CSV table of C-alpha atoms in Angstrom, one decimal:
chain,number,residue,atom,x,y,z
A,1,UNK,CA,9.9,19.9,139.9
A,2,UNK,CA,9.1,17.9,136.9
A,3,UNK,CA,5.4,16.8,136.9
A,4,UNK,CA,4.8,13.1,137.0
A,5,UNK,CA,1.6,13.4,134.9
A,6,UNK,CA,1.8,13.1,131.1
A,7,UNK,CA,0.9,16.3,129.3
A,8,UNK,CA,1.1,17.4,125.7
A,9,UNK,CA,2.6,20.3,123.9
A,10,UNK,CA,1.3,21.7,120.6
A,11,UNK,CA,4.0,23.2,118.4
A,12,UNK,CA,3.1,25.9,116.0
A,13,UNK,CA,2.9,24.3,112.6
A,14,UNK,CA,3.4,20.8,114.0
A,15,UNK,CA,1.1,18.2,115.6
A,16,UNK,CA,0.7,17.7,119.3
A,17,UNK,CA,3.4,15.6,120.9
A,18,UNK,CA,3.9,14.2,124.4
A,19,UNK,CA,6.4,15.5,126.9
A,20,UNK,CA,9.3,13.0,127.3
A,21,UNK,CA,9.5,11.1,130.6
A,22,UNK,CA,12.4,13.3,131.6
A,23,UNK,CA,10.1,16.4,131.6
A,24,UNK,CA,12.3,18.2,129.1
A,25,UNK,CA,10.8,19.1,125.6
A,26,UNK,CA,13.5,19.0,122.9
A,27,UNK,CA,12.9,21.8,120.4
A,28,UNK,CA,14.3,20.1,117.3
A,29,UNK,CA,15.9,21.9,114.4
A,30,UNK,CA,15.1,20.3,111.0
A,31,UNK,CA,16.2,22.0,107.8
A,32,UNK,CA,14.0,21.2,104.9
A,33,UNK,CA,13.5,22.5,101.4
A,34,UNK,CA,16.2,24.1,99.3
A,35,UNK,CA,19.3,25.0,101.3
A,36,UNK,CA,21.8,27.7,100.7
A,37,UNK,CA,25.5,27.1,99.8
A,38,UNK,CA,27.2,25.1,102.6
A,39,UNK,CA,24.1,23.0,103.4
A,40,UNK,CA,22.2,25.6,105.4
A,41,UNK,CA,18.4,26.2,105.1
A,42,UNK,CA,16.3,29.1,106.4
A,43,UNK,CA,15.2,28.4,109.9
A,44,UNK,CA,11.5,29.0,109.3
A,45,UNK,CA,10.4,25.4,109.1
A,46,UNK,CA,9.4,22.6,111.5
A,47,UNK,CA,7.6,25.1,113.8
A,48,UNK,CA,10.3,27.8,113.8
A,49,UNK,CA,9.5,31.3,112.4
A,50,UNK,CA,11.7,34.3,111.6
A,51,UNK,CA,11.0,38.0,112.0
A,52,UNK,CA,13.4,40.7,110.7
A,53,UNK,CA,16.2,39.9,108.3
A,54,UNK,CA,15.1,36.4,107.3
A,55,UNK,CA,18.3,35.6,105.4
A,56,UNK,CA,20.4,36.0,108.6
A,57,UNK,CA,18.6,33.0,110.3
A,58,UNK,CA,19.9,29.6,109.2
A,59,UNK,CA,19.9,26.0,110.4
A,60,UNK,CA,23.3,24.4,109.7
A,61,UNK,CA,25.2,21.2,110.3
A,62,UNK,CA,27.6,21.4,113.3
A,63,UNK,CA,25.8,21.2,116.6
A,64,UNK,CA,27.6,20.9,119.9
A,65,UNK,CA,28.0,17.1,119.6
A,66,UNK,CA,29.6,17.2,116.2
A,67,UNK,CA,29.0,17.6,112.5
A,68,UNK,CA,25.9,15.3,112.5
A,69,UNK,CA,24.1,17.6,114.8
A,70,UNK,CA,22.3,20.8,113.9
A,71,UNK,CA,22.6,24.3,115.1
A,72,UNK,CA,20.5,27.5,114.8
A,73,UNK,CA,22.8,30.2,113.3
A,74,UNK,CA,22.4,34.0,113.1
A,75,UNK,CA,24.9,35.4,110.6
A,76,UNK,CA,24.9,37.8,107.6
A,77,UNK,CA,27.6,39.5,105.5
A,78,UNK,CA,25.8,42.8,106.3
A,79,UNK,CA,24.3,44.3,109.5
A,80,UNK,CA,21.1,42.6,110.6
A,81,UNK,CA,18.4,42.3,113.2
A,82,UNK,CA,16.5,39.1,113.5
A,83,UNK,CA,14.6,36.8,115.9
A,84,UNK,CA,14.1,33.1,115.3
A,85,UNK,CA,11.3,31.8,117.5
A,86,UNK,CA,9.0,29.0,118.2
A,87,UNK,CA,5.5,29.3,119.7
A,88,UNK,CA,4.3,26.6,122.1
A,89,UNK,CA,0.8,26.0,123.5
A,90,UNK,CA,-1.0,23.5,125.7
A,91,UNK,CA,1.4,24.1,128.6
A,92,UNK,CA,0.3,24.0,132.2
A,93,UNK,CA,0.8,27.4,133.7
A,94,UNK,CA,3.9,27.8,135.9
A,95,UNK,CA,7.7,28.5,135.7
A,96,UNK,CA,9.7,27.1,132.8
A,97,UNK,CA,13.3,27.1,131.8
A,98,UNK,CA,14.7,27.3,128.3
A,99,UNK,CA,18.1,25.7,128.0
A,100,UNK,CA,20.5,25.9,125.1
A,101,UNK,CA,24.2,25.4,124.3
A,102,UNK,CA,25.5,28.5,122.7
A,103,UNK,CA,28.5,30.0,120.9
A,104,UNK,CA,29.0,33.6,119.9
A,105,UNK,CA,31.7,35.5,118.1
A,106,UNK,CA,30.9,38.5,120.3
A,107,UNK,CA,30.6,42.2,119.4
A,108,UNK,CA,26.9,42.2,118.7
A,109,UNK,CA,24.8,45.1,119.9
A,110,UNK,CA,22.6,42.4,121.4
A,111,UNK,CA,22.3,38.7,121.2
A,112,UNK,CA,20.1,36.7,123.6
A,113,UNK,CA,18.0,33.7,124.4
A,114,UNK,CA,14.4,34.6,124.9
A,115,UNK,CA,11.5,33.1,126.8
A,116,UNK,CA,8.2,35.1,126.4
A,117,UNK,CA,4.8,34.4,127.8
A,118,UNK,CA,1.5,34.8,125.8
A,119,UNK,CA,1.1,38.3,127.0
A,120,UNK,CA,4.5,39.4,125.7
A,121,UNK,CA,6.3,39.6,129.1
A,122,UNK,CA,9.7,38.1,128.5
A,123,UNK,CA,13.0,37.2,130.1
A,124,UNK,CA,16.3,37.2,128.3
A,125,UNK,CA,19.8,35.8,128.8
A,126,UNK,CA,22.6,37.3,126.8
A,127,UNK,CA,25.0,34.9,125.0
A,128,UNK,CA,28.6,35.4,126.2
A,129,UNK,CA,31.4,35.7,123.7
A,130,UNK,CA,33.1,32.3,123.3
A,131,UNK,CA,36.5,31.3,122.0
A,132,UNK,CA,36.5,29.2,118.8
A,133,UNK,CA,35.2,25.7,119.4
A,134,UNK,CA,33.8,26.4,122.9
A,135,UNK,CA,30.1,26.0,123.8
A,136,UNK,CA,28.5,27.4,127.0
A,137,UNK,CA,25.1,26.2,128.4
A,138,UNK,CA,22.7,29.2,129.0
A,139,UNK,CA,19.3,29.2,130.6
A,140,UNK,CA,16.4,31.6,130.8
A,141,UNK,CA,13.4,31.2,133.0
A,142,UNK,CA,9.9,32.8,133.0
A,143,UNK,CA,6.5,32.3,134.3
A,144,UNK,CA,4.2,30.9,131.6
A,145,UNK,CA,0.5,32.0,131.8
A,146,UNK,CA,-2.3,31.2,129.5
A,147,UNK,CA,-0.7,27.9,128.5
A,148,UNK,CA,1.4,29.5,125.8
A,149,UNK,CA,4.9,30.9,125.4
A,150,UNK,CA,7.5,31.8,122.8
A,151,UNK,CA,11.1,30.7,122.8
A,152,UNK,CA,13.8,32.0,120.6
A,153,UNK,CA,17.1,33.6,119.7
A,154,UNK,CA,17.3,37.3,119.0
A,155,UNK,CA,20.2,39.2,117.4
A,156,UNK,CA,21.0,42.8,116.6
A,157,UNK,CA,24.4,42.5,115.0
A,158,UNK,CA,26.9,43.9,112.6
A,159,UNK,CA,28.2,42.5,109.4
A,160,UNK,CA,29.9,39.1,109.9
A,161,UNK,CA,28.9,38.7,113.5
A,162,UNK,CA,27.5,35.4,114.4
A,163,UNK,CA,25.8,33.2,117.1
A,164,UNK,CA,24.9,29.5,117.3
A,165,UNK,CA,22.4,27.6,119.4
A,166,UNK,CA,22.3,23.8,119.8
A,167,UNK,CA,20.4,21.2,122.0
A,168,UNK,CA,17.5,23.5,122.8
A,169,UNK,CA,15.0,22.3,125.4
A,170,UNK,CA,12.2,23.6,127.5
A,171,UNK,CA,11.7,22.2,131.0
A,172,UNK,CA,9.2,22.8,133.8
A,173,UNK,CA,10.7,24.7,136.7
A,174,UNK,CA,12.5,27.9,137.2
A,175,UNK,CA,16.1,29.1,137.9
A,176,UNK,CA,17.7,32.0,139.6
A,177,UNK,CA,20.4,33.0,142.1
A,178,UNK,CA,19.8,33.0,145.8
A,179,UNK,CA,23.0,34.9,146.5
A,180,UNK,CA,24.0,38.2,144.8
A,181,UNK,CA,26.5,39.6,147.1
A,182,UNK,CA,29.5,41.9,147.7
A,183,UNK,CA,32.5,41.6,150.0
A,184,UNK,CA,32.4,45.0,151.8
A,185,UNK,CA,35.1,44.1,154.4
A,186,UNK,CA,37.2,47.3,153.7
A,187,UNK,CA,34.3,49.7,153.7
A,188,UNK,CA,34.8,51.0,157.3
A,189,UNK,CA,38.5,51.8,156.6
A,190,UNK,CA,37.8,53.9,153.5
A,191,UNK,CA,34.7,55.6,154.9
A,192,UNK,CA,36.7,56.8,157.9
A,193,UNK,CA,39.2,58.3,155.5
A,194,UNK,CA,36.7,60.2,153.4
A,195,UNK,CA,35.4,57.8,150.7
A,196,UNK,CA,32.2,59.0,149.0
A,197,UNK,CA,29.7,56.7,147.3
A,198,UNK,CA,26.8,57.9,145.1
A,199,UNK,CA,23.8,56.4,143.4
A,200,UNK,CA,23.9,56.3,139.6
A,201,UNK,CA,22.1,59.8,139.5
A,202,UNK,CA,24.9,61.3,141.6
A,203,UNK,CA,23.0,61.5,144.9
A,204,UNK,CA,25.3,60.7,147.8
A,205,UNK,CA,24.5,57.6,149.9
A,206,UNK,CA,25.7,54.9,152.2
A,207,UNK,CA,27.5,52.3,150.0
A,208,UNK,CA,25.6,49.4,151.6
A,209,UNK,CA,22.3,51.2,150.9
A,210,UNK,CA,23.3,52.1,147.4
A,211,UNK,CA,24.3,48.5,146.5
A,212,UNK,CA,21.3,47.1,148.4
A,213,UNK,CA,19.0,49.3,146.3
A,214,UNK,CA,20.7,48.0,143.2
A,215,UNK,CA,19.7,44.4,144.2
A,216,UNK,CA,22.7,43.2,146.3
A,217,UNK,CA,21.3,40.9,149.0
A,218,UNK,CA,24.3,39.6,150.9
A,219,UNK,CA,27.4,41.2,152.5
A,220,UNK,CA,30.6,39.1,152.9
A,221,UNK,CA,32.9,40.1,155.8
A,222,UNK,CA,36.3,38.7,156.4
A,223,UNK,CA,37.5,38.3,160.0
A,224,UNK,CA,41.1,38.2,161.2
A,225,UNK,CA,42.2,37.0,164.7
A,226,UNK,CA,44.3,40.0,165.9
A,227,UNK,CA,44.7,42.5,163.1
A,228,UNK,CA,47.5,45.0,163.6
A,229,UNK,CA,45.3,48.0,162.8
A,230,UNK,CA,42.1,46.7,164.4
A,231,UNK,CA,40.2,46.5,161.1
A,232,UNK,CA,38.6,43.2,160.2
A,233,UNK,CA,38.6,42.1,163.8
A,234,UNK,CA,35.6,40.8,165.7
A,235,UNK,CA,34.3,44.2,166.8
A,236,UNK,CA,34.4,45.6,163.3
A,237,UNK,CA,32.7,42.5,161.9
A,238,UNK,CA,29.9,42.9,164.5
A,239,UNK,CA,29.4,46.5,163.6
A,240,UNK,CA,29.2,45.8,159.9
A,241,UNK,CA,26.8,42.9,160.4
A,242,UNK,CA,24.5,45.3,162.3
A,243,UNK,CA,24.6,47.7,159.4
A,244,UNK,CA,23.9,45.0,156.8
A,245,UNK,CA,21.1,43.4,158.8
A,246,UNK,CA,19.4,46.8,159.3
A,247,UNK,CA,19.1,47.0,155.5
A,248,UNK,CA,17.8,43.5,155.2
A,249,UNK,CA,21.0,42.1,153.8
A,250,UNK,CA,22.3,38.6,154.5
A,251,UNK,CA,25.7,38.0,156.0
A,252,UNK,CA,28.6,35.7,155.0
A,253,UNK,CA,31.5,35.5,157.4
A,254,UNK,CA,34.9,34.6,155.9
A,255,UNK,CA,37.3,33.3,158.6
A,256,UNK,CA,40.9,33.7,157.5
A,257,UNK,CA,42.4,32.2,160.7
A,258,UNK,CA,45.3,34.7,160.5
A,259,UNK,CA,46.1,38.2,161.5
A,260,UNK,CA,46.4,39.2,157.9
A,261,UNK,CA,45.5,38.1,154.3
A,262,UNK,CA,45.1,34.4,153.8
A,263,UNK,CA,45.2,32.9,150.2
A,264,UNK,CA,46.9,30.1,148.4
A,265,UNK,CA,50.3,31.7,148.9
A,266,UNK,CA,49.8,32.9,152.5
A,267,UNK,CA,48.3,31.0,155.4
A,268,UNK,CA,50.3,32.4,158.3
A,269,UNK,CA,49.2,31.5,161.8
A,270,UNK,CA,48.0,34.3,164.0
A,271,UNK,CA,50.8,35.6,166.2
A,272,UNK,CA,49.0,34.4,169.4
A,273,UNK,CA,48.8,30.9,168.0
A,274,UNK,CA,52.2,30.6,166.5
A,275,UNK,CA,53.7,28.4,169.2
A,276,UNK,CA,50.6,26.3,169.8
A,277,UNK,CA,50.6,22.5,169.6
A,278,UNK,CA,48.3,20.9,167.0
A,279,UNK,CA,45.9,20.0,169.8
A,280,UNK,CA,45.8,23.6,171.1
A,281,UNK,CA,45.3,24.8,167.5
A,282,UNK,CA,42.2,22.7,167.3
A,283,UNK,CA,40.9,24.3,170.4
A,284,UNK,CA,41.8,27.8,169.2
A,285,UNK,CA,40.0,27.3,165.8
A,286,UNK,CA,36.9,26.1,167.6
A,287,UNK,CA,37.0,28.8,170.2
A,288,UNK,CA,37.6,31.7,167.8
A,289,UNK,CA,34.9,30.5,165.4
A,290,UNK,CA,32.4,29.9,168.2
A,291,UNK,CA,33.2,33.2,169.8
A,292,UNK,CA,32.6,35.3,166.6
A,293,UNK,CA,29.5,33.5,165.7
A,294,UNK,CA,28.0,33.5,169.2
A,295,UNK,CA,28.5,37.3,169.3
A,296,UNK,CA,26.8,37.7,166.0
A,297,UNK,CA,23.9,35.5,167.1
A,298,UNK,CA,23.6,37.4,170.4
A,299,UNK,CA,23.1,40.7,168.5
A,300,UNK,CA,20.5,39.1,166.2
A,301,UNK,CA,22.7,39.0,163.1
A,302,UNK,CA,23.6,35.3,162.5
A,303,UNK,CA,25.2,34.7,159.1
A,304,UNK,CA,23.6,32.5,156.5
A,305,UNK,CA,27.0,31.2,155.3
A,306,UNK,CA,30.4,30.8,157.0
A,307,UNK,CA,33.7,30.1,155.2
A,308,UNK,CA,36.1,27.9,157.2
A,309,UNK,CA,39.2,29.4,155.7
A,310,UNK,CA,39.9,31.7,152.7
A,311,UNK,CA,41.3,30.2,149.4
A,312,UNK,CA,42.6,27.2,151.2
A,313,UNK,CA,43.9,25.4,148.1
A,314,UNK,CA,47.2,24.7,150.0
A,315,UNK,CA,45.5,24.4,153.4
A,316,UNK,CA,45.5,26.8,156.4
A,317,UNK,CA,47.5,27.5,159.6
A,318,UNK,CA,50.7,26.3,157.9
A,319,UNK,CA,52.3,23.9,158.4
A,320,UNK,CA,50.0,22.0,160.7
A,321,UNK,CA,47.1,22.5,158.3
A,322,UNK,CA,49.0,22.2,155.0
A,323,UNK,CA,47.7,19.9,152.3
A,324,UNK,CA,50.9,18.0,152.7
A,325,UNK,CA,49.4,17.0,156.1
A,326,UNK,CA,45.8,16.3,155.1
A,327,UNK,CA,44.8,14.6,158.3
A,328,UNK,CA,45.8,17.7,160.2
A,329,UNK,CA,44.0,20.0,157.8
A,330,UNK,CA,40.9,17.8,158.0
A,331,UNK,CA,40.9,18.1,161.8
A,332,UNK,CA,41.2,21.9,161.7
A,333,UNK,CA,38.4,22.2,159.2
A,334,UNK,CA,36.2,19.9,161.2
A,335,UNK,CA,36.9,21.9,164.4
A,336,UNK,CA,35.7,25.0,162.6
A,337,UNK,CA,32.7,23.4,161.1
A,338,UNK,CA,31.6,21.9,164.5
A,339,UNK,CA,31.9,25.4,166.0
A,340,UNK,CA,29.6,26.8,163.4
A,341,UNK,CA,27.1,24.0,164.1
A,342,UNK,CA,27.2,24.7,167.9
A,343,UNK,CA,27.1,28.5,167.7
A,344,UNK,CA,24.9,29.2,164.8
A,345,UNK,CA,22.6,26.3,163.9
A,346,UNK,CA,21.2,26.6,160.4
A,347,UNK,CA,24.3,28.5,159.1
A,348,UNK,CA,25.8,26.7,156.0
A,349,UNK,CA,29.5,25.9,156.0
A,350,UNK,CA,31.5,26.7,152.9
A,351,UNK,CA,34.9,25.5,151.9
A,352,UNK,CA,36.6,28.0,149.6
A,353,UNK,CA,39.3,27.4,146.9
A,354,UNK,CA,40.8,29.8,144.5
A,355,UNK,CA,40.9,27.4,141.5
A,356,UNK,CA,37.6,28.3,139.9
A,357,UNK,CA,38.5,26.9,136.5
A,358,UNK,CA,40.8,24.0,137.5
A,359,UNK,CA,38.6,21.0,137.7
A,360,UNK,CA,41.4,18.5,138.4
A,361,UNK,CA,42.7,20.6,141.3
A,362,UNK,CA,39.2,21.1,142.7
A,363,UNK,CA,38.4,17.4,142.6
A,364,UNK,CA,41.7,16.4,144.2
A,365,UNK,CA,41.1,18.8,147.1
A,366,UNK,CA,37.5,18.0,147.8
A,367,UNK,CA,38.0,14.3,147.3
A,368,UNK,CA,40.5,14.4,150.2
A,369,UNK,CA,38.0,16.4,152.3
A,370,UNK,CA,35.2,14.0,151.6
A,371,UNK,CA,37.3,11.0,152.3
A,372,UNK,CA,38.1,12.4,155.7
A,373,UNK,CA,34.4,13.3,156.4
A,374,UNK,CA,35.0,17.0,156.7
A,375,UNK,CA,31.5,18.6,157.2
A,376,UNK,CA,30.6,21.2,154.6
A,377,UNK,CA,27.4,22.4,152.8
A,378,UNK,CA,28.7,24.6,150.0
A,379,UNK,CA,31.6,24.4,147.4
A,380,UNK,CA,32.9,28.0,147.2
A,381,UNK,CA,35.3,29.1,144.4
A,382,UNK,CA,37.1,32.2,143.2
A,383,UNK,CA,36.9,33.3,139.6
A,384,UNK,CA,38.9,36.0,138.0
A,385,UNK,CA,38.8,35.7,134.3
A,386,UNK,CA,42.0,37.5,133.6
A,387,UNK,CA,44.1,35.1,135.7
A,388,UNK,CA,42.2,31.9,135.0
A,389,UNK,CA,40.7,30.1,132.0
A,390,UNK,CA,37.4,31.2,130.4
A,391,UNK,CA,33.8,30.8,131.3
A,392,UNK,CA,33.5,27.4,129.6
A,393,UNK,CA,36.1,26.1,132.0
A,394,UNK,CA,34.3,27.7,135.0
A,395,UNK,CA,31.1,26.0,133.8
A,396,UNK,CA,32.7,22.6,133.5
A,397,UNK,CA,34.1,22.8,137.0
A,398,UNK,CA,30.9,24.1,138.6
A,399,UNK,CA,28.8,21.5,136.9
A,400,UNK,CA,31.1,18.7,137.8
A,401,UNK,CA,31.7,19.5,141.5
A,402,UNK,CA,28.0,20.2,142.1
A,403,UNK,CA,27.1,16.8,140.8
A,404,UNK,CA,30.1,15.0,142.2
A,405,UNK,CA,29.6,16.2,145.8
A,406,UNK,CA,25.9,16.9,145.8
A,407,UNK,CA,26.3,20.4,147.1
A,408,UNK,CA,25.4,23.9,145.8
A,409,UNK,CA,28.3,25.9,144.3
A,410,UNK,CA,29.1,29.5,144.9
A,411,UNK,CA,31.4,31.9,143.1
A,412,UNK,CA,32.4,33.7,146.3
A,413,UNK,CA,34.9,36.1,144.7
A,414,UNK,CA,34.9,37.7,141.3
A,415,UNK,CA,35.7,41.0,139.8
A,416,UNK,CA,36.5,42.9,136.5
A,417,UNK,CA,37.8,46.3,135.6
A,418,UNK,CA,35.7,49.2,134.4
A,419,UNK,CA,38.9,51.1,133.4
A,420,UNK,CA,42.4,49.8,132.4
A,421,UNK,CA,44.2,51.1,135.5
A,422,UNK,CA,47.9,50.1,135.5
A,423,UNK,CA,47.2,46.5,134.5
A,424,UNK,CA,48.2,45.1,137.9
A,425,UNK,CA,46.6,44.1,141.2
A,426,UNK,CA,48.6,42.9,144.2
A,427,UNK,CA,51.5,41.9,141.9
A,428,UNK,CA,49.6,39.7,139.5
A,429,UNK,CA,50.1,40.7,135.9
A,430,UNK,CA,47.1,41.3,133.6
A,431,UNK,CA,48.3,40.7,130.0
A,432,UNK,CA,46.1,43.3,128.3
A,433,UNK,CA,44.8,46.1,130.6
A,434,UNK,CA,42.6,47.4,127.8
A,435,UNK,CA,40.8,44.1,127.4
A,436,UNK,CA,41.9,41.6,130.1
A,437,UNK,CA,39.5,38.9,128.8
A,438,UNK,CA,38.7,38.7,125.1
A,439,UNK,CA,35.3,40.1,124.4
A,440,UNK,CA,35.2,42.2,127.6
A,441,UNK,CA,36.9,45.6,127.3
A,442,UNK,CA,37.9,47.4,130.5
A,443,UNK,CA,35.0,49.7,130.3
A,444,UNK,CA,31.8,50.1,132.4
A,445,UNK,CA,29.9,48.2,129.7
A,446,UNK,CA,32.6,45.4,129.6
A,447,UNK,CA,32.6,45.1,133.4
A,448,UNK,CA,28.8,44.8,133.4
A,449,UNK,CA,28.9,42.2,130.7
A,450,UNK,CA,31.5,40.1,132.5
A,451,UNK,CA,29.6,40.1,135.8
A,452,UNK,CA,26.3,39.3,133.9
A,453,UNK,CA,27.9,36.3,132.1
A,454,UNK,CA,29.5,34.9,135.3
A,455,UNK,CA,26.1,35.1,136.9
A,456,UNK,CA,24.5,33.3,133.9
A,457,UNK,CA,27.1,30.5,134.1
A,458,UNK,CA,26.3,30.0,137.8
A,459,UNK,CA,22.5,30.1,137.2
A,460,UNK,CA,22.9,27.4,134.5
A,461,UNK,CA,24.4,24.8,136.9
A,462,UNK,CA,22.1,21.8,136.6
A,463,UNK,CA,19.7,20.8,139.4
A,464,UNK,CA,19.4,24.3,140.8
A,465,UNK,CA,22.8,24.0,142.5
A,466,UNK,CA,24.1,27.3,141.3
A,467,UNK,CA,23.8,29.3,144.6
A,468,UNK,CA,25.1,32.7,143.5
A,469,UNK,CA,27.9,35.2,143.0
A,470,UNK,CA,29.8,37.5,145.4
A,471,UNK,CA,31.7,40.5,143.9
A,472,UNK,CA,34.9,41.3,145.7
A,473,UNK,CA,35.2,44.8,147.3
A,474,UNK,CA,32.7,46.6,145.0
A,475,UNK,CA,32.9,49.8,147.0
A,476,UNK,CA,36.7,50.2,147.2
A,477,UNK,CA,38.0,53.7,146.7
A,478,UNK,CA,41.7,54.5,147.0
A,479,UNK,CA,41.4,57.4,149.4
A,480,UNK,CA,44.4,59.1,151.0
A,481,UNK,CA,45.6,57.3,154.2
A,482,UNK,CA,44.2,53.9,153.3
A,483,UNK,CA,47.6,52.3,153.0
A,484,UNK,CA,48.2,49.4,155.4
A,485,UNK,CA,47.4,45.7,155.7
A,486,UNK,CA,44.0,46.3,154.0
A,487,UNK,CA,45.4,48.5,151.2
A,488,UNK,CA,43.8,47.7,147.8
A,489,UNK,CA,44.9,50.7,145.8
A,490,UNK,CA,45.2,48.6,142.6
A,491,UNK,CA,41.6,47.5,142.9
A,492,UNK,CA,40.0,50.9,142.5
A,493,UNK,CA,39.4,50.4,138.8
A,494,UNK,CA,37.6,47.1,139.5
A,495,UNK,CA,35.1,48.5,142.0
A,496,UNK,CA,31.4,49.0,141.1
A,497,UNK,CA,31.7,52.7,141.8
A,498,UNK,CA,33.4,54.9,139.2
A,499,UNK,CA,34.8,58.4,139.0
A,500,UNK,CA,33.4,60.6,141.7
A,501,UNK,CA,32.0,57.6,143.6
A,502,UNK,CA,29.1,57.1,141.2
A,503,UNK,CA,27.5,53.6,140.9
A,504,UNK,CA,28.3,51.9,137.6
A,505,UNK,CA,26.0,49.9,135.4
A,506,UNK,CA,27.4,46.5,136.4
A,507,UNK,CA,25.6,46.9,139.7
A,508,UNK,CA,22.3,46.5,138.1
A,509,UNK,CA,23.1,42.8,137.6
A,510,UNK,CA,22.6,42.3,141.3
A,511,UNK,CA,19.0,42.1,140.2
A,512,UNK,CA,19.8,39.0,138.1
A,513,UNK,CA,17.1,36.4,138.6
């Protein structure tokens, strides 16, 4: 919360100045003195200082808002290590957030936004690689003590590698992610067929416990109505919920309202509901939702979030709930939401679309839902960078819908490969299996960087409305005999467990703020 009391900040090398009424302190860049070719000047004036390779730190024309703005640049024709920083004092103790718009050519050994307290304890946020011309807002939060802190940009880079910062501000208040989850729906199937999971040191363990120890705090579980093989039915969901709760993990229930996979291309009614009238479908949706949630509550494992449908861009329970029949779809969604309210008070209702980077499609869908007063608490989106646009487009969509609908946003599905595999998953082509998204190779380090940067984009949603991120099937292992309705053989190279079932480095990002 921004304090209503005026207070002053002393800049190193500059006079004391009042905090603007907004509560945000802009940290201006002002080149002065003799500049280098191209109009750049060393960034060690107006309160900024440079340590390391001083010539690699510049202030240039060309900020985010155009050529009249300024940007802090790290670049050199030879390898360099540098930090450009600014020391602030006179701050009331408490949490603060440093915000900046960033661009990076990628490839650096390290490049990060830094917020450090007076005792040297710091938090960092890495700058994601960005396509030419794109800026991404990044944030980093830390607890300020002793009234002083240091903000800055640090780089450890090779020749010609670069990073830019623009519109840098410090604001009272912290950021973080409430949800750092994984969809573990298929875990019972593969465990019963011999799947093995190990901690990073090779010690064998329960996959839920291994991921929980890494920092995962929520388990997502899909539920089908009458699955052919019994997996993902109510009984299995109840058993998994008990396991998760025993480890202190929250639960998200994902209702598919089908006997099998539901997604934008498949929203098939359960066999038992196929001949139902629309009126009876409303009753079935309410009864099914209420029944599952009542059973969860009765065993002491109520979910914190419930999805009414899975990737329902084109609706659910076709054709009665198709988006070509929005009144019918709204009625079915409302029936599910009312069942959540009745069976599990306090549980938040999420509506989930696949179009994580398509702002126009997201707006069209949620505008229809809002116009028909469909109850919901969370906007949930899928994001797979190799099928969709980049992180800047994800940020644009998350920022817009969080503000437009006044709800928190959740990336409820994401994933990235740690090895090339065959370049395909469930029939969807991946253009370059070795580097499906530019700047993120299909390696354990590339997978970790991709998950890290998705989390950073969600954390940066204004107003604290970035709820969190859920990784899809992080424990999947393609063991013999796992073929069937829940077969995910092509996903093995995107799990968070690698060869021999050993936990990969990406899982440490479950400890993201």
